[in-house]
PDB file of C-alpha atoms in Angstrom:
ATOM      1  CA  UNK A   8       0.000   0.000   0.000  1.00 83.00           C
ATOM      2  CA  UNK A   9       1.440   3.359  -1.068  1.00 94.00           C
ATOM      3  CA  UNK A  10       1.513   6.194   1.479  1.00 96.00           C
ATOM      4  CA  UNK A  11       0.483   9.503  -0.110  1.00 97.00           C
ATOM      5  CA  UNK A  12       2.389  12.501   1.290  1.00 98.00           C
ATOM      6  CA  UNK A  13       2.062  16.278   1.051  1.00 98.00           C
ATOM      7  CA  UNK A  14       5.256  18.274   1.704  1.00 97.00           C
ATOM      8  CA  UNK A  15       5.233  21.946   2.773  1.00 97.00           C
ATOM      9  CA  UNK A  16       8.365  24.055   3.258  1.00 96.00           C
ATOM     10  CA  UNK A  17       9.033  27.655   2.256  1.00 94.00           C
ATOM     11  CA  UNK A  18      12.574  26.844   1.090  1.00 94.00           C
ATOM     12  CA  UNK A  19      12.368  25.350  -2.386  1.00 95.00           C
ATOM     13  CA  UNK A  20      15.629  23.435  -2.111  1.00 95.00           C
ATOM     14  CA  UNK A  21      14.542  21.812   1.174  1.00 93.00           C
ATOM     15  CA  UNK A  22      11.044  21.080  -0.116  1.00 95.00           C
ATOM     16  CA  UNK A  23      12.424  19.511  -3.290  1.00 95.00           C
ATOM     17  CA  UNK A  24      14.991  17.509  -1.344  1.00 94.00           C
ATOM     18  CA  UNK A  25      12.397  16.084   1.049  1.00 94.00           C
ATOM     19  CA  UNK A  26      10.144  15.182  -1.868  1.00 96.00           C
ATOM     20  CA  UNK A  27      13.000  13.434  -3.673  1.00 96.00           C
ATOM     21  CA  UNK A  28      13.931  11.409  -0.597  1.00 95.00           C
ATOM     22  CA  UNK A  29      10.332  10.315  -0.065  1.00 95.00           C
ATOM     23  CA  UNK A  30       9.624   9.593  -3.730  1.00 95.00           C
ATOM     24  CA  UNK A  31      12.695   7.348  -3.787  1.00 95.00           C
ATOM     25  CA  UNK A  32      10.946   5.018  -1.320  1.00 94.00           C
ATOM     26  CA  UNK A  33       9.056   2.217  -3.100  1.00 92.00           C
ATOM     27  CA  UNK A  34       5.915   2.615  -0.993  1.00 95.00           C
ATOM     28  CA  UNK A  35       5.726   6.413  -0.614  1.00 96.00           C
ATOM     29  CA  UNK A  36       4.393   8.895  -3.170  1.00 97.00           C
ATOM     30  CA  UNK A  37       4.579  12.689  -2.849  1.00 97.00           C
ATOM     31  CA  UNK A  38       1.224  13.904  -4.184  1.00 97.00           C
ATOM     32  CA  UNK A  39       1.726  17.607  -3.585  1.00 97.00           C
ATOM     33  CA  UNK A  40       4.139  20.351  -2.529  1.00 97.00           C
ATOM     34  CA  UNK A  41       3.386  23.723  -0.960  1.00 97.00           C
ATOM     35  CA  UNK A  42       5.583  26.799  -0.280  1.00 96.00           C
ATOM     36  CA  UNK A  43       3.544  28.034   2.697  1.00 95.00           C
ATOM     37  CA  UNK A  44       0.977  26.946   5.246  1.00 95.00           C
ATOM     38  CA  UNK A  45      -2.056  28.448   3.539  1.00 96.00           C
ATOM     39  CA  UNK A  46      -1.381  26.594   0.306  1.00 97.00           C
ATOM     40  CA  UNK A  47      -0.588  23.466   2.313  1.00 97.00           C
ATOM     41  CA  UNK A  48      -3.997  23.541   4.012  1.00 97.00           C
ATOM     42  CA  UNK A  49      -5.757  24.080   0.669  1.00 97.00           C
ATOM     43  CA  UNK A  50      -3.916  21.167  -0.939  1.00 97.00           C
ATOM     44  CA  UNK A  51      -4.375  18.905   2.086  1.00 97.00           C
ATOM     45  CA  UNK A  52      -8.126  19.468   2.145  1.00 96.00           C
ATOM     46  CA  UNK A  53      -8.387  18.783  -1.582  1.00 97.00           C
ATOM     47  CA  UNK A  54      -5.960  15.873  -1.910  1.00 97.00           C
ATOM     48  CA  UNK A  55      -6.566  14.214   1.504  1.00 97.00           C
ATOM     49  CA  UNK A  56      -3.013  12.763   1.719  1.00 97.00           C
ATOM     50  CA  UNK A  57      -2.222   9.989   4.185  1.00 96.00           C
ATOM     51  CA  UNK A  58       0.464  12.153   5.799  1.00 96.00           C
ATOM     52  CA  UNK A  59       1.318  15.875   5.760  1.00 97.00           C
ATOM     53  CA  UNK A  60       4.974  16.781   6.338  1.00 96.00           C
ATOM     54  CA  UNK A  61       5.134  20.432   7.395  1.00 95.00           C
ATOM     55  CA  UNK A  62       7.971  22.801   8.173  1.00 92.00           C
ATOM     56  CA  UNK A  63       7.199  24.851  11.278  1.00 88.00           C
ATOM     57  CA  UNK A  64       8.432  28.248  10.152  1.00 86.00           C
ATOM     58  CA  UNK A  65       6.592  29.341   7.020  1.00 90.00           C
ATOM     59  CA  UNK A  66       5.373  32.791   5.942  1.00 88.00           C
ATOM     60  CA  UNK A  67       1.735  33.796   6.249  1.00 88.00           C
ATOM     61  CA  UNK A  68       0.277  30.699   7.867  1.00 93.00           C
ATOM     62  CA  UNK A  69       2.956  28.770   9.760  1.00 90.00           C
ATOM     63  CA  UNK A  70       3.172  25.029  10.277  1.00 91.00           C
ATOM     64  CA  UNK A  71       1.582  25.216  13.726  1.00 91.00           C
ATOM     65  CA  UNK A  72      -1.588  26.907  12.553  1.00 94.00           C
ATOM     66  CA  UNK A  73      -1.733  24.690   9.470  1.00 95.00           C
ATOM     67  CA  UNK A  74      -1.497  21.662  11.759  1.00 95.00           C
ATOM     68  CA  UNK A  75      -4.246  23.008  14.025  1.00 94.00           C
ATOM     69  CA  UNK A  76      -6.561  23.565  11.039  1.00 96.00           C
ATOM     70  CA  UNK A  77      -6.021  20.037   9.748  1.00 96.00           C
ATOM     71  CA  UNK A  78      -5.515  17.980  12.916  1.00 92.00           C
ATOM     72  CA  UNK A  79      -6.428  20.097  15.912  1.00 88.00           C
ATOM     73  CA  UNK A  80      -9.108  19.574  18.541  1.00 81.00           C
ATOM     74  CA  UNK A  81     -12.543  19.671  17.008  1.00 84.00           C
ATOM     75  CA  UNK A  82     -11.440  18.790  13.479  1.00 90.00           C
ATOM     76  CA  UNK A  83     -13.989  16.135  12.432  1.00 88.00           C
ATOM     77  CA  UNK A  84     -11.728  14.116  10.138  1.00 89.00           C
ATOM     78  CA  UNK A  85      -8.154  15.011  11.140  1.00 91.00           C
ATOM     79  CA  UNK A  86      -5.210  14.356   8.886  1.00 95.00           C
ATOM     80  CA  UNK A  87      -1.900  12.911  10.060  1.00 93.00           C
ATOM     81  CA  UNK A  88       0.690  15.673  10.354  1.00 94.00           C
ATOM     82  CA  UNK A  89       4.409  15.341  11.070  1.00 93.00           C
ATOM     83  CA  UNK A  90       6.309  18.567  11.671  1.00 90.00           C
ATOM     84  CA  UNK A  91       9.933  18.996  10.730  1.00 88.00           C
ATOM     85  CA  UNK A  92      12.327  21.629  12.025  1.00 82.00           C
ATOM     86  CA  UNK A  93      15.957  22.686  11.978  1.00 78.00           C
ATOM     87  CA  UNK A  94      16.261  23.176  15.727  1.00 66.00           C
ATOM     88  CA  UNK A  95      15.924  20.445  18.333  1.00 60.00           C
ATOM     89  CA  UNK A  96      14.829  22.933  20.995  1.00 52.00           C
ATOM     90  CA  UNK A  97      12.490  24.981  18.867  1.00 54.00           C
ATOM     91  CA  UNK A  98       9.681  26.292  21.067  1.00 66.00           C
ATOM     92  CA  UNK A  99       7.300  25.987  18.145  1.00 67.00           C
ATOM     93  CA  UNK A 100       7.643  22.203  18.085  1.00 68.00           C
ATOM     94  CA  UNK A 101       5.870  21.882  21.406  1.00 71.00           C
ATOM     95  CA  UNK A 102       3.088  24.144  20.178  1.00 77.00           C
ATOM     96  CA  UNK A 103       2.789  22.032  17.032  1.00 76.00           C
ATOM     97  CA  UNK A 104       2.369  18.869  19.095  1.00 75.00           C
ATOM     98  CA  UNK A 105      -0.292  20.682  21.092  1.00 78.00           C
ATOM     99  CA  UNK A 106      -1.955  21.579  17.786  1.00 86.00           C
ATOM    100  CA  UNK A 107      -2.341  17.914  16.874  1.00 86.00           C
ATOM    101  CA  UNK A 108       0.878  16.867  15.145  1.00 86.00           C
ATOM    102  CA  UNK A 109       1.607  13.142  15.349  1.00 81.00           C
ATOM    103  CA  UNK A 110       5.311  13.698  15.751  1.00 79.00           C
ATOM    104  CA  UNK A 111       8.312  15.697  14.674  1.00 79.00           C
ATOM    105  CA  UNK A 112      11.698  15.258  13.110  1.00 82.00           C
ATOM    106  CA  UNK A 113      14.818  17.291  12.600  1.00 81.00           C
ATOM    107  CA  UNK A 114      15.722  18.163   9.022  1.00 83.00           C
ATOM    108  CA  UNK A 115      18.993  16.276   9.405  1.00 83.00           C
ATOM    109  CA  UNK A 116      17.231  13.099  10.575  1.00 81.00           C
ATOM    110  CA  UNK A 117      18.117  11.192   7.403  1.00 85.00           C
ATOM    111  CA  UNK A 118      16.116   9.270   4.837  1.00 89.00           C
ATOM    112  CA  UNK A 119      15.463   6.218   7.016  1.00 87.00           C
ATOM    113  CA  UNK A 120      14.057   8.186   9.956  1.00 84.00           C
ATOM    114  CA  UNK A 121      11.992  10.339   7.600  1.00 89.00           C
ATOM    115  CA  UNK A 122      10.487   7.235   6.017  1.00 90.00           C
ATOM    116  CA  UNK A 123       9.801   5.686   9.432  1.00 85.00           C
ATOM    117  CA  UNK A 124       8.026   8.822  10.634  1.00 86.00           C
ATOM    118  CA  UNK A 125       5.811   8.936   7.547  1.00 91.00           C
ATOM    119  CA  UNK A 126       4.885   5.265   7.891  1.00 88.00           C
ATOM    120  CA  UNK A 127       4.241   5.610  11.626  1.00 83.00           C
ATOM    121  CA  UNK A 128       1.925   8.575  11.076  1.00 86.00           C
ATOM    122  CA  UNK A 129       0.102   6.789   8.259  1.00 88.00           C
ATOM    123  CA  UNK A 130      -0.517   3.814  10.531  1.00 81.00           C
ATOM    124  CA  UNK A 131      -1.987   5.968  13.281  1.00 76.00           C
ATOM    125  CA  UNK A 132       1.182   5.820  15.344  1.00 71.00           C
ATOM    126  CA  UNK A 133       3.609   8.639  16.053  1.00 69.00           C
ATOM    127  CA  UNK A 134       7.352   8.986  15.905  1.00 67.00           C
ATOM    128  CA  UNK A 135       9.241  11.540  17.935  1.00 66.00           C
ATOM    129  CA  UNK A 136      12.910  11.817  17.082  1.00 63.00           C
ATOM    130  CA  UNK A 137      14.479   9.787  19.929  1.00 60.00           C
ATOM    131  CA  UNK A 138      17.530  12.049  20.126  1.00 57.00           C
ATOM    132  CA  UNK A 139      15.410  15.010  21.211  1.00 56.00           C
ATOM    133  CA  UNK A 140      12.405  13.482  22.987  1.00 58.00           C
ATOM    134  CA  UNK A 141      13.563  13.829  26.574  1.00 56.00           C
ATOM    135  CA  UNK A 142      15.330  17.139  26.139  1.00 58.00           C
ATOM    136  CA  UNK A 143      12.568  18.836  24.176  1.00 58.00           C
ATOM    137  CA  UNK A 144       9.496  17.641  26.048  1.00 60.00           C
ATOM    138  CA  UNK A 145      11.299  17.913  29.360  1.00 57.00           C
ATOM    139  CA  UNK A 146      12.416  21.474  28.706  1.00 58.00           C
ATOM    140  CA  UNK A 147       8.951  22.661  27.821  1.00 55.00           C
ATOM    141  CA  UNK A 148       7.321  20.711  30.612  1.00 55.00           C
ATOM    142  CA  UNK A 149       9.489  22.719  33.024  1.00 58.00           C
ATOM    143  CA  UNK A 150       8.070  25.957  31.614  1.00 56.00           C
ATOM    144  CA  UNK A 151       4.602  24.710  32.532  1.00 55.00           C
ATOM    145  CA  UNK A 152       1.874  23.313  30.297  1.00 52.00           C
ATOM    146  CA  UNK A 153      -0.764  25.507  28.669  1.00 56.00           C
ATOM    147  CA  UNK A 154      -3.239  24.142  31.239  1.00 59.00           C
ATOM    148  CA  UNK A 155      -2.900  21.938  34.326  1.00 62.00           C
ATOM    149  CA  UNK A 156      -2.294  18.295  33.342  1.00 65.00           C
ATOM    150  CA  UNK A 157      -5.515  16.331  33.150  1.00 69.00           C
ATOM    151  CA  UNK A 158      -6.243  13.827  35.899  1.00 82.00           C
ATOM    152  CA  UNK A 159      -6.756  10.291  34.586  1.00 85.00           C
ATOM    153  CA  UNK A 160     -10.418   9.280  34.567  1.00 83.00           C
ATOM    154  CA  UNK A 161      -9.207   6.069  36.214  1.00 89.00           C
ATOM    155  CA  UNK A 162      -5.954   5.280  38.035  1.00 90.00           C
ATOM    156  CA  UNK A 163      -3.190   3.874  35.857  1.00 93.00           C
ATOM    157  CA  UNK A 164      -2.151   0.280  36.451  1.00 94.00           C
ATOM    158  CA  UNK A 165       1.460  -0.625  37.184  1.00 95.00           C
ATOM    159  CA  UNK A 166       1.878  -1.935  33.632  1.00 95.00           C
ATOM    160  CA  UNK A 167       0.342   1.207  32.162  1.00 95.00           C
ATOM    161  CA  UNK A 168       2.806   3.309  34.146  1.00 94.00           C
ATOM    162  CA  UNK A 169       5.611   1.212  32.634  1.00 94.00           C
ATOM    163  CA  UNK A 170       4.231   1.683  29.131  1.00 95.00           C
ATOM    164  CA  UNK A 171       3.814   5.412  29.798  1.00 93.00           C
ATOM    165  CA  UNK A 172       7.515   5.813  30.567  1.00 91.00           C
ATOM    166  CA  UNK A 173       8.628   3.949  27.454  1.00 90.00           C
ATOM    167  CA  UNK A 174       6.321   6.010  25.239  1.00 86.00           C
ATOM    168  CA  UNK A 175       7.668   9.197  26.816  1.00 83.00           C
ATOM    169  CA  UNK A 176      11.202   8.114  25.964  1.00 79.00           C
ATOM    170  CA  UNK A 177      10.311   7.780  22.292  1.00 74.00           C
ATOM    171  CA  UNK A 178      10.166   3.997  22.065  1.00 80.00           C
ATOM    172  CA  UNK A 179       8.207   2.414  19.218  1.00 77.00           C
ATOM    173  CA  UNK A 180       5.600  -0.272  19.873  1.00 82.00           C
ATOM    174  CA  UNK A 181       8.020  -2.991  18.765  1.00 83.00           C
ATOM    175  CA  UNK A 182      10.762  -1.669  21.060  1.00 86.00           C
ATOM    176  CA  UNK A 183       8.322  -1.532  23.981  1.00 90.00           C
ATOM    177  CA  UNK A 184       7.240  -5.124  23.340  1.00 92.00           C
ATOM    178  CA  UNK A 185      10.877  -6.280  23.322  1.00 94.00           C
ATOM    179  CA  UNK A 186      11.827  -4.245  26.380  1.00 94.00           C
ATOM    180  CA  UNK A 187       8.913  -5.404  28.530  1.00 95.00           C
ATOM    181  CA  UNK A 188       8.723  -8.934  27.074  1.00 95.00           C
ATOM    182  CA  UNK A 189       5.083  -8.619  26.026  1.00 95.00           C
ATOM    183  CA  UNK A 190       3.308  -9.029  22.704  1.00 94.00           C
ATOM    184  CA  UNK A 191       2.788  -6.218  20.220  1.00 89.00           C
ATOM    185  CA  UNK A 192      -0.985  -6.526  20.566  1.00 92.00           C
ATOM    186  CA  UNK A 193      -0.671  -6.166  24.350  1.00 95.00           C
ATOM    187  CA  UNK A 194       1.349  -2.966  23.891  1.00 92.00           C
ATOM    188  CA  UNK A 195      -1.329  -1.561  21.590  1.00 89.00           C
ATOM    189  CA  UNK A 196      -4.037  -2.472  24.086  1.00 94.00           C
ATOM    190  CA  UNK A 197      -2.228  -0.688  26.926  1.00 95.00           C
ATOM    191  CA  UNK A 198      -1.597   2.410  24.792  1.00 92.00           C
ATOM    192  CA  UNK A 199      -5.277   2.530  23.821  1.00 90.00           C
ATOM    193  CA  UNK A 200      -6.159   2.308  27.516  1.00 94.00           C
ATOM    194  CA  UNK A 201      -3.717   5.122  28.351  1.00 94.00           C
ATOM    195  CA  UNK A 202      -5.236   7.323  25.654  1.00 89.00           C
ATOM    196  CA  UNK A 203      -8.722   6.686  27.044  1.00 92.00           C
ATOM    197  CA  UNK A 204      -7.741   7.347  30.664  1.00 94.00           C
ATOM    198  CA  UNK A 205      -5.731  10.482  29.878  1.00 91.00           C
ATOM    199  CA  UNK A 206      -8.017  11.865  27.194  1.00 87.00           C
ATOM    200  CA  UNK A 207      -5.039  11.825  24.812  1.00 83.00           C
ATOM    201  CA  UNK A 208      -5.500  11.768  21.048  1.00 74.00           C
ATOM    202  CA  UNK A 209      -2.213  10.008  20.329  1.00 75.00           C
ATOM    203  CA  UNK A 210       1.031   8.809  21.883  1.00 76.00           C
ATOM    204  CA  UNK A 211       2.597  12.251  21.543  1.00 74.00           C
ATOM    205  CA  UNK A 212       0.053  13.599  24.022  1.00 78.00           C
ATOM    206  CA  UNK A 213       0.717  10.589  26.266  1.00 85.00           C
ATOM    207  CA  UNK A 214       4.412  11.536  26.259  1.00 82.00           C
ATOM    208  CA  UNK A 215       3.674  15.186  27.018  1.00 78.00           C
ATOM    209  CA  UNK A 216       1.445  14.186  29.938  1.00 84.00           C
ATOM    210  CA  UNK A 217       4.262  12.063  31.356  1.00 86.00           C
ATOM    211  CA  UNK A 218       6.624  15.049  31.331  1.00 78.00           C
ATOM    212  CA  UNK A 219       4.043  17.509  32.622  1.00 78.00           C
ATOM    213  CA  UNK A 220       3.339  15.277  35.615  1.00 84.00           C
ATOM    214  CA  UNK A 221       7.075  14.809  36.283  1.00 80.00           C
ATOM    215  CA  UNK A 222       6.976  11.072  35.697  1.00 82.00           C
ATOM    216  CA  UNK A 223       9.952  11.514  33.396  1.00 73.00           C
ATOM    217  CA  UNK A 224      12.691  14.063  33.848  1.00 62.00           C
ATOM    218  CA  UNK A 225      14.687  15.672  31.090  1.00 51.00           C
ATOM    219  CA  UNK A 226      18.181  14.425  30.424  1.00 46.00           C
ATOM    220  CA  UNK A 227      21.079  16.459  29.186  1.00 38.00           C
TER     221      UNK A 227
END
């Protein structure tokens, strides 16, 4: 199954490079490119790609607002958005995750990580660049969340607390299964339970909740 991707970046050379890397993958097809957020939203709504790959800093409508319009709270049929940035401590990344992004990458992440992030988003999962997960989420958790962290509707089980920590550290489902010696389906079941209890839309929000409640502390 081919994953259809829309790429938006205001720098033509970056936009073209990302599109070339993705198009070189046998199961990924770039169906559109946009030089700014407004055009990206228009194309996304018309083309309905499987994944939108958005730069954060774009003129007019930036990647955060574009993400909110396509994947934010209240959007009836949200699209999968992955944001990409040059800086691993860019304050806008956190805002983009709040706006509904399924994950983020650095522009120097490499072709393999880029492909993994696109596939993860297309499958309803999320990939946060492991090299920056703790530092980024931890740093912004220390500044205080936009609102007090939500209380779980039901207390987390011991196993769910374990899963929570691994998600917050950027582990994939497969890595969690290996680390905790449980099946992949069991991991998915626990993550679904965490989302329900925390009112989280995806694993990115699970990770943010873990940092905001000081269950995980930043490293570095």
